[in-house]
Coordinates of C-alpha atoms and ligand atoms in Angstrom, one line a residue:
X1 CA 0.0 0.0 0.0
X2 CA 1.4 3.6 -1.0
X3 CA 1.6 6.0 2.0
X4 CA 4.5 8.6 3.6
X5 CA 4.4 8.4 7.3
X6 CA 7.5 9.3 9.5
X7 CA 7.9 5.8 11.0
X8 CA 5.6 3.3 10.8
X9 CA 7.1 1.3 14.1
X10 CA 5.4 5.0 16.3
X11 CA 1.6 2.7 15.0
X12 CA 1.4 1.1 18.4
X13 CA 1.5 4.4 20.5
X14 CA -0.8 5.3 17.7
X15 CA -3.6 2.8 18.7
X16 CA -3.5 3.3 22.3
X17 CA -4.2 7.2 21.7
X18 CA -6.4 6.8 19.2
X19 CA -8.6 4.3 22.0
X20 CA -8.3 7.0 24.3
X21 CA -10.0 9.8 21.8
X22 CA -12.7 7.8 21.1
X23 CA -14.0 7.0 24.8
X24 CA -14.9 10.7 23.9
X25 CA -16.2 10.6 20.9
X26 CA -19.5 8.4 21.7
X27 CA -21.4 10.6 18.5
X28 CA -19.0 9.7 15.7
X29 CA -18.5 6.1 17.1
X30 CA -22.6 5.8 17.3
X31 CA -22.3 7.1 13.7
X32 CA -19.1 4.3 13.1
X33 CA -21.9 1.6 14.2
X34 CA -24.4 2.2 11.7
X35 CA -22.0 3.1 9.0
X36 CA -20.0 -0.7 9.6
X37 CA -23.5 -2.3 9.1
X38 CA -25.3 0.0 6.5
X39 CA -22.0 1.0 4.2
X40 CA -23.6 4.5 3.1
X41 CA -20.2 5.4 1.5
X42 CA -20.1 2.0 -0.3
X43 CA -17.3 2.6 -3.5
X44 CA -17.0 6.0 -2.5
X45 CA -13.4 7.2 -3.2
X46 CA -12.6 10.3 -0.4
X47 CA -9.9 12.0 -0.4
X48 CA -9.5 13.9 3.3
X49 CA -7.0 16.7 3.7
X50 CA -7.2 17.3 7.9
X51 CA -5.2 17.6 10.5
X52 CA -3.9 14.1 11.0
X53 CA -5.1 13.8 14.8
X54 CA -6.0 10.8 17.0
X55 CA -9.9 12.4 16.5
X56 CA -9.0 13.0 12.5
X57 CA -8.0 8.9 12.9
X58 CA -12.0 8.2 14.3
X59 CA -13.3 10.2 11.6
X60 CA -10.9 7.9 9.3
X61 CA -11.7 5.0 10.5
X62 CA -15.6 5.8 10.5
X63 CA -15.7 6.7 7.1
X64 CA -13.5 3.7 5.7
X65 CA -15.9 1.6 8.0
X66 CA -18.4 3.1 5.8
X67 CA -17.3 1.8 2.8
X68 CA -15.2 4.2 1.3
X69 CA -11.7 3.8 0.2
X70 CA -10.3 6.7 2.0
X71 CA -6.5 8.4 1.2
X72 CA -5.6 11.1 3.9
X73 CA -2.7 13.9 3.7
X74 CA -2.4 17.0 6.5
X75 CA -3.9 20.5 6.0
X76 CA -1.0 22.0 7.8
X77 CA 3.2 20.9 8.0
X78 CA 3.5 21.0 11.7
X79 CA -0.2 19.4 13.0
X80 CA 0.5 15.4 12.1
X81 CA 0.4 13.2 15.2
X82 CA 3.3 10.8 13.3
X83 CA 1.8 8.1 15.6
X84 CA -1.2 8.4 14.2
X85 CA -0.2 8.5 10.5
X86 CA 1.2 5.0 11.2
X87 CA -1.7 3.7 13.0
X88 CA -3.7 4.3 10.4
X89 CA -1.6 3.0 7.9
X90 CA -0.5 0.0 9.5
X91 CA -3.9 -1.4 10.9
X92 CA -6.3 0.4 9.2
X93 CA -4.9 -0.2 5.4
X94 CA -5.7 3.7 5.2
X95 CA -3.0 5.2 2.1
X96 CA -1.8 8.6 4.9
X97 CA 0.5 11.3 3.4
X98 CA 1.7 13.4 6.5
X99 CA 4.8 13.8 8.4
X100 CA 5.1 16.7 11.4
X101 CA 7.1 19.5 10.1
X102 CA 7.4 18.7 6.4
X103 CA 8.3 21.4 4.3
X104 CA 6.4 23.0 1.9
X105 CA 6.7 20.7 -1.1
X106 CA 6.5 17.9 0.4
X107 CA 3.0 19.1 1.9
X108 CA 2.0 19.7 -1.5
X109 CA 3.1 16.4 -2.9
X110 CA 1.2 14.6 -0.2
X111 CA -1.9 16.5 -1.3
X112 CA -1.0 15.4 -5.0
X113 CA -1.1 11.7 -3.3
X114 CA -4.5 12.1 -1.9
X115 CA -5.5 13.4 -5.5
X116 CA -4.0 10.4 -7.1
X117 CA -6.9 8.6 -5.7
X118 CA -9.3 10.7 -8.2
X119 CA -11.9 11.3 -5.0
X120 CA -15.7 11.5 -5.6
X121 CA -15.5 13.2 -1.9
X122 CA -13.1 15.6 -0.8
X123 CA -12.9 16.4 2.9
X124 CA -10.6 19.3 3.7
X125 CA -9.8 21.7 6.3
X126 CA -8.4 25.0 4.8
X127 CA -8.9 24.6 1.4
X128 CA -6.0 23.8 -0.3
X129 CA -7.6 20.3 -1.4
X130 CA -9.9 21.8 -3.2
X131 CA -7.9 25.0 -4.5
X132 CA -5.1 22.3 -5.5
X133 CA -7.5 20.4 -7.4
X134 CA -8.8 22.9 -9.5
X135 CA -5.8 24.4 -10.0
X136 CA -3.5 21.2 -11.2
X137 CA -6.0 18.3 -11.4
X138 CA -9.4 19.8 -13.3
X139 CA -9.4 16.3 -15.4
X140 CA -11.1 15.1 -11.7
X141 CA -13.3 17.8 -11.8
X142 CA -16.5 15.7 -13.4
X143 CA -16.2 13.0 -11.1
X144 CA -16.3 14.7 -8.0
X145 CA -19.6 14.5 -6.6
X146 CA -19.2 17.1 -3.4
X147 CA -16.8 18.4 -0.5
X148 CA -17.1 19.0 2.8
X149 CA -15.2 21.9 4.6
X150 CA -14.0 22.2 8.0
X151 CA -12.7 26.1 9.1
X152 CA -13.6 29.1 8.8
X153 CA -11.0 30.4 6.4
X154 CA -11.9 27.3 4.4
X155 CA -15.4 28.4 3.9
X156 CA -14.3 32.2 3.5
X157 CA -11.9 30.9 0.4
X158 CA -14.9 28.5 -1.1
X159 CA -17.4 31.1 -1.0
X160 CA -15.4 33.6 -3.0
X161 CA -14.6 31.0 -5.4
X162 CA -18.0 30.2 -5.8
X163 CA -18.7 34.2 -6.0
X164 CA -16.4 33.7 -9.1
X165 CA -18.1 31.5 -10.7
X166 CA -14.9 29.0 -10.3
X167 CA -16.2 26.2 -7.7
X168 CA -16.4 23.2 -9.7
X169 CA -19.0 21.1 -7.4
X170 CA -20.9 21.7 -4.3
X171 CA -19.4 22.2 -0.5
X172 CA -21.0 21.6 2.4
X173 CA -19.8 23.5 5.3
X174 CA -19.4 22.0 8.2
X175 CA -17.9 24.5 10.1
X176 CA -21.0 26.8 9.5
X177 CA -23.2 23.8 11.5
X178 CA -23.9 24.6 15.1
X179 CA -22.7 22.1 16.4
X180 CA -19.7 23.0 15.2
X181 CA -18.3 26.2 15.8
X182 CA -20.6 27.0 18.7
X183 CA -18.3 24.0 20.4
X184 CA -15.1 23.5 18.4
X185 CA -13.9 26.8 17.4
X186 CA -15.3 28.5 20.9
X187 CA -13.9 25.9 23.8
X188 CA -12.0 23.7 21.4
X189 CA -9.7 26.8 19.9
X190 CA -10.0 28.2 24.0
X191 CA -8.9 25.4 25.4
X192 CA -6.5 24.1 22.8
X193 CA -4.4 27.4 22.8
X194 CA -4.2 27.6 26.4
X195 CA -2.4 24.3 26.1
X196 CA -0.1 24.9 23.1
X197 CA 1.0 28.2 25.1
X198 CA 1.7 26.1 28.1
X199 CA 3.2 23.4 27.0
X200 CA 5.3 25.3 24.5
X201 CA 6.6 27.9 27.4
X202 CA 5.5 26.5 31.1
X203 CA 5.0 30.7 31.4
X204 CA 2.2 31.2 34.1
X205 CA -1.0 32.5 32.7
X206 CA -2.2 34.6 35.8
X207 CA -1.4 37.8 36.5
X208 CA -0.4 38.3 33.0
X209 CA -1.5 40.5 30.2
X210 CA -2.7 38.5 27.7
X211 CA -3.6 40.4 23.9
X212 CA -5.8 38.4 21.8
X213 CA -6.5 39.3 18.2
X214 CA -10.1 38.7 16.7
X215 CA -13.1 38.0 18.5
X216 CA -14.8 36.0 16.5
X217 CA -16.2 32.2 17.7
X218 CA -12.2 31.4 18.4
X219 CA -11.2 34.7 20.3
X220 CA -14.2 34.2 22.2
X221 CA -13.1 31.0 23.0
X222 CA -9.6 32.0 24.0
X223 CA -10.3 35.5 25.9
X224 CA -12.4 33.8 28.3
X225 CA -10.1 30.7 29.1
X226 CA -7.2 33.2 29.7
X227 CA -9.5 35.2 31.8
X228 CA -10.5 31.7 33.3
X229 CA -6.7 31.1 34.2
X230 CA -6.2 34.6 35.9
X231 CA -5.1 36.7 32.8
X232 CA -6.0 40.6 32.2
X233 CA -7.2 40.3 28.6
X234 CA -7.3 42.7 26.0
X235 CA -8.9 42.2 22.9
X236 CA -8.3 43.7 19.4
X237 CA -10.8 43.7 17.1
X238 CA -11.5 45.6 13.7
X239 CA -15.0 45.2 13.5
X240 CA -17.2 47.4 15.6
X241 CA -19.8 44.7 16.9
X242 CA -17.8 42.7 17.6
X243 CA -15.3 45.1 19.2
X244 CA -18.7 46.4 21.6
X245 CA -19.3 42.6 22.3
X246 CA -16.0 42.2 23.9
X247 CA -16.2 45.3 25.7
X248 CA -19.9 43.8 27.6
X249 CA -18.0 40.7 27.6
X250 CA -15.8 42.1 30.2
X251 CA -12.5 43.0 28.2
X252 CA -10.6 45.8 27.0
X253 CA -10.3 46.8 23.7
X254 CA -8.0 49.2 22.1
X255 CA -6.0 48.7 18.9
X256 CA -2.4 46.6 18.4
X257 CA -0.7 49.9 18.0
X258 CA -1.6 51.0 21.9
X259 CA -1.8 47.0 23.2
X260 CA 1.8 46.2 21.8
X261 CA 3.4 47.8 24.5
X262 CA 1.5 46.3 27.5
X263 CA 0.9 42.6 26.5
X264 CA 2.5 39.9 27.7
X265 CA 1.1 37.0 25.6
X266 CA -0.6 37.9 21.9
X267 CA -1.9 35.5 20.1
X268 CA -3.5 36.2 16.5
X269 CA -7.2 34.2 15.8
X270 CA -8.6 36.3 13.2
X271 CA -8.1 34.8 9.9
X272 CA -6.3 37.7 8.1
X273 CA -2.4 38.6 7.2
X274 CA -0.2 40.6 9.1
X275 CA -1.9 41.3 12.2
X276 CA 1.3 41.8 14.1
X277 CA 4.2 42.9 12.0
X278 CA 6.9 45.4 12.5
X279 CA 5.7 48.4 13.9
X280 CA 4.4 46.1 16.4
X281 CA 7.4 43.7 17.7
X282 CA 9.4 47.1 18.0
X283 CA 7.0 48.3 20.8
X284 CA 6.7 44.9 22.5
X285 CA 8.5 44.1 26.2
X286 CA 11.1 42.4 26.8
X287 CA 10.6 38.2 26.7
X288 CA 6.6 39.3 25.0
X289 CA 5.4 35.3 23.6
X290 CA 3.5 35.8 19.9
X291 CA 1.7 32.8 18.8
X292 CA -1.3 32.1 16.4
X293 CA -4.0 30.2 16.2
X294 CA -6.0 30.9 13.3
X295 CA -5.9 28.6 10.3
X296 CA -2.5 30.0 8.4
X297 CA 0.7 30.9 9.5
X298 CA 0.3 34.6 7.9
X299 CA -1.5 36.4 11.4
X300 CA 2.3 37.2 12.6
X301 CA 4.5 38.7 10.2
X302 CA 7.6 36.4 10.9
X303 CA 9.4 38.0 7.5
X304 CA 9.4 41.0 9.1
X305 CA 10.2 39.6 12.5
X306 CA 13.1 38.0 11.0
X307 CA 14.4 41.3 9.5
X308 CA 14.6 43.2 12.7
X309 CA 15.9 40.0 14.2
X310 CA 19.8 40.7 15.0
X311 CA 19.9 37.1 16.3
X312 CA 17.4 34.5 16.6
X313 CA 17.6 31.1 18.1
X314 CA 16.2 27.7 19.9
X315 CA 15.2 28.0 23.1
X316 CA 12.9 25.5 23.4
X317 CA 10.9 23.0 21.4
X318 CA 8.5 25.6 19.6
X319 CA 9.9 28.3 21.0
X320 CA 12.4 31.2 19.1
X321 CA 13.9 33.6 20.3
X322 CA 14.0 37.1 18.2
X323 CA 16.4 39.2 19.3
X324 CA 15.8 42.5 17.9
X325 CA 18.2 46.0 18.1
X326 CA 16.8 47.2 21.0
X327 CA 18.1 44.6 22.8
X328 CA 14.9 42.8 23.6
X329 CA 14.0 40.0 22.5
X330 CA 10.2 38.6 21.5
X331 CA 9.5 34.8 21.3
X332 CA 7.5 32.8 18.8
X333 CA 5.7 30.0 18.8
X334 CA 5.2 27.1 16.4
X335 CA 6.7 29.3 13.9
X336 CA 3.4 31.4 13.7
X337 CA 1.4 28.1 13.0
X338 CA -1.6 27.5 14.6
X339 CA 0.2 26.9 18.2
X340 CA -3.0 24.6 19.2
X341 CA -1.7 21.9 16.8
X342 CA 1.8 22.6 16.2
X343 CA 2.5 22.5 20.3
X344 CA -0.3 20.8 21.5
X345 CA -3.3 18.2 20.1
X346 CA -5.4 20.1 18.9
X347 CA -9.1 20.6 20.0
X348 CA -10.4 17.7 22.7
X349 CA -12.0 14.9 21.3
X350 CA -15.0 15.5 22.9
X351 CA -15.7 18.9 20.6
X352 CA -14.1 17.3 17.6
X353 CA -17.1 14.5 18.1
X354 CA -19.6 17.2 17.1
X355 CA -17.5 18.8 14.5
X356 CA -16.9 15.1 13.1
X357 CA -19.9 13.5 13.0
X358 CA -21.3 16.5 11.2
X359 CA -18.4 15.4 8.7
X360 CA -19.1 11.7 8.4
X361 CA -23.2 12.8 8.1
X362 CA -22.0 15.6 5.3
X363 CA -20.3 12.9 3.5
X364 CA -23.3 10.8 3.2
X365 CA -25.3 13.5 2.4
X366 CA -23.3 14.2 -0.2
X367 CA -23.1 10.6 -2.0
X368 CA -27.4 10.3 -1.4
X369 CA -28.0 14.4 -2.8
X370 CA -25.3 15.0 -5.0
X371 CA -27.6 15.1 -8.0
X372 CA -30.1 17.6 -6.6
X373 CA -26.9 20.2 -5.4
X374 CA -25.5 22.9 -7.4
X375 CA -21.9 24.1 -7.7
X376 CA -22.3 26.8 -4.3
X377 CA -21.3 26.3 -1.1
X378 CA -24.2 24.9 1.3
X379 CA -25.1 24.7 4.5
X380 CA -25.2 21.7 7.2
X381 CA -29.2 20.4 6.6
X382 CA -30.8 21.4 10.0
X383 CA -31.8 17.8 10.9
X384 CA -28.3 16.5 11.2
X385 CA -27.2 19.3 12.8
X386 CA -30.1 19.3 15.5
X387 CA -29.3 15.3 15.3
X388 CA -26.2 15.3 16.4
X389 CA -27.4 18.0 19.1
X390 CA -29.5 15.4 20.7
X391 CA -27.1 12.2 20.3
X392 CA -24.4 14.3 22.3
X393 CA -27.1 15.2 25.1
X394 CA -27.8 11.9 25.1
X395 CA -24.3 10.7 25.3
X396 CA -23.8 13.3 28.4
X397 CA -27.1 11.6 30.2
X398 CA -28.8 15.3 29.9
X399 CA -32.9 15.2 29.0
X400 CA -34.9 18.3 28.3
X401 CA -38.3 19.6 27.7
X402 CA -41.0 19.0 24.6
X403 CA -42.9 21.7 23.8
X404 CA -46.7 21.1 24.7
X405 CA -49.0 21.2 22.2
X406 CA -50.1 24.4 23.7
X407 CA -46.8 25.3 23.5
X408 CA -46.4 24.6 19.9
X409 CA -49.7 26.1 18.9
X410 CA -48.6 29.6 20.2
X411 CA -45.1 29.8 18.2
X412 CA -47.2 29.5 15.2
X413 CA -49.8 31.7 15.6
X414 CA -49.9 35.7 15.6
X415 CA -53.0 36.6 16.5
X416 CA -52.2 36.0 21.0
X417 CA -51.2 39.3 22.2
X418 CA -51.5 40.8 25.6
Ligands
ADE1 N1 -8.7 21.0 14.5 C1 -8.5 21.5 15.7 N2 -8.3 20.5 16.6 C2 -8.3 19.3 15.9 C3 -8.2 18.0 16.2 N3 -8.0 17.6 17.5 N4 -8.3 17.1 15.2 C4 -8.5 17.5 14.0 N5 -8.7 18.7 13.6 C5 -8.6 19.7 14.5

């Protein structure tokens, strides 16, 4: 079988992780069940392009258990859990292209690989899947039946290819579902870059000032779990809602230019370039840590880090050291990747549950509606979304209310006033 993992003897510490995900992943492995015994993906070739996690290996494992021949390849250099890859190699038969820290080209030849497999699915977190394939492999465009989307910025870079009348089949997008980013991008991303930090620096949270950028679903996410952990937060924001939000939220708000100088930790979540750059890192303190969690590595401007830099080295694993003329020096992590893969694992299973089975339930959509979709991006239908709602309440032992018919009655009607 073809695949490009680091070392395929790492498999065994593989399995035992991967076991330990899924005793929190009771949606996608109730999902795993019926797929084994119904094969919805039957013949189905899907070609997935995800960050090769121990929850990515579930979602794997569920979909090849639902019939489809599935090839899988990172959607970033530095997030592959090598143990993993060769888990899923060795016992799953699964063709994986991904090797922590590979270099550029050799992340775009493993997406090459997945193509090789001419997918009627694609599955991808980011984008470049699908921007690859319509950019070097438009022969596959007329047998691909539909994609599925993960991120944020992946659905921002669909959409304006659909607005150019470029998208070459229809996405679904998961991340838009709510049991999605109301979960995964708020506590996963909250939680997840907590840990990166942590584990990157062992720095102490509290007491700190701690500057995050963006307050969307993921700076939400990550403002409160520093302010959980004792941090004064600031938040900077470019849009004005969301900017008031944060303010009733509790935080500060100003702009870089006036939070450079006071913060301890940044960390960039807002899915745009060059949200710290120079005129930045020459008003930050001494020993300041920069990290990033949004999808790519262009938040931080390393570039121009690196030209202000008189000396730079490793201090730690995921940790430089930029040494700039003023004789302070600023430290980066993950090299500006997304710090909550790069120096941690990522979101917990128990989010990436949601977030998955919303996947695995997209892909079967897909293969039963393909016919009936057009080339646009789409939403998560609102029965698997409210689905998976209810199988993850359930899972958690939590019951609620039905409406009565009473209830039910008045919602529709418009004549009950005072
Ligand atoms: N994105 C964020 N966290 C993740 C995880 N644990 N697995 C796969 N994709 C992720």
């Amino acid at each position: 079988m073809d695949y490009h993992v680091k070392d395929i003897k790492l498999a065994e510490v593989g399995k035992n992780r991967v076991e330990w995900a899924g005793k929190s992943m009771p949606v996608l492995k109730s999902i795993m069940d019926r797929f084994s015994k119904e094969k919805p993906l039957k013949g189905i070739s899907l070609g997935a392009c995800l960050h090769v996690t121990t929850e990515t290996a579930m979602l794997a494992i569920t979909l090849k258990q639902g019939g489809a021949n599935v090839r899988l390849c990172a959607s970033n250099p530095l997030s592959t859990q090598d143990d993993v890859a060769a888990y899923l190699a060795r016992d799953h038969g699964i063709p994986v292209f991904a090797i922590k820290g590979e270099d550029n080209d050799t992340y775009y030849s493993h997406i090459d690989s997945v193509l090789a497999g001419e997918p009627d699915i694609t599955m991808d977190d980011g984008a470049d899947l699908v921007s690859t394939l319509h950019r070097k492999r438009t022969d596959l465009l007329p047998k691909v039946l539909g994609g599925t989307e993960e991120t944020t910025t992946g659905v921002i870079r669909l959409k304006a290819m659909a607005a150019d009348n470029v998208l070459g089949y229809p996405i679904i997008a998961v991340n838009d579902a709510k049991t999605k980013h109301f979960f995964d991008n708020r506590y996963g991303t909250g939680q997840s870059t907590i840990d990166g930090i942590i584990r990157a620096t062992n720095r102490l949270i509290a007491g700190s000032t701690f500057v995050v950028s963006g307050y969307g679903w993921c700076g939400k996410g990550l403002a409160k779990r520093a302010q959980g952990m004792g941090a004064n937060v600031i938040v900077t924001e470019i849009d004005p809602l969301a900017a008031l939000e944060a303010t009733m939220d509790g935080f500060r708000v100003m702009p870089m230019a006036e939070a450079a100088s006071i913060g301890d930790f940044f960390c960039t979540v807002t899915g745009d370039r060059s949200v710290l750059r120079k005129e930045h890192f020459l008003h930050m303190k001494d020993g300041a840590i920069v990290a990033n969690s949004g999808h790519f590595d262009i938040e931080i401007d390393v570039m121009a880090l690196k030209e202000i830099a008189q000396s730079t080295r490793k201090i730690r694993p995921f940790v430089d050291e930029y040494t700039l003329g003023n004789g302070r020096s600023i430290y980066l992590l993950a090299d500006g990747r997304l710090v909550n893969l790069g120096a941690a694992e990522g979101h917990p299973s128990a989010v990436m549950d949601m977030s998955f089975a919303n996947q695995a339930l997209s892909a079967e959509f897909i293969k039963v509606h393909s016919k009936d979709l057009e080339k646009r991006v789409y939403n998560v239908p609102e029965d698997i979304d409210k689905e998976i709602a209810r199988l993850k309440l359930a899972s958690l032992g939590i019951r609620i209310d039905e409406l009565t018919p009473e209830q039910e009655e008045y919602l529709t009607s418009w004549n009950m006033g005072t």
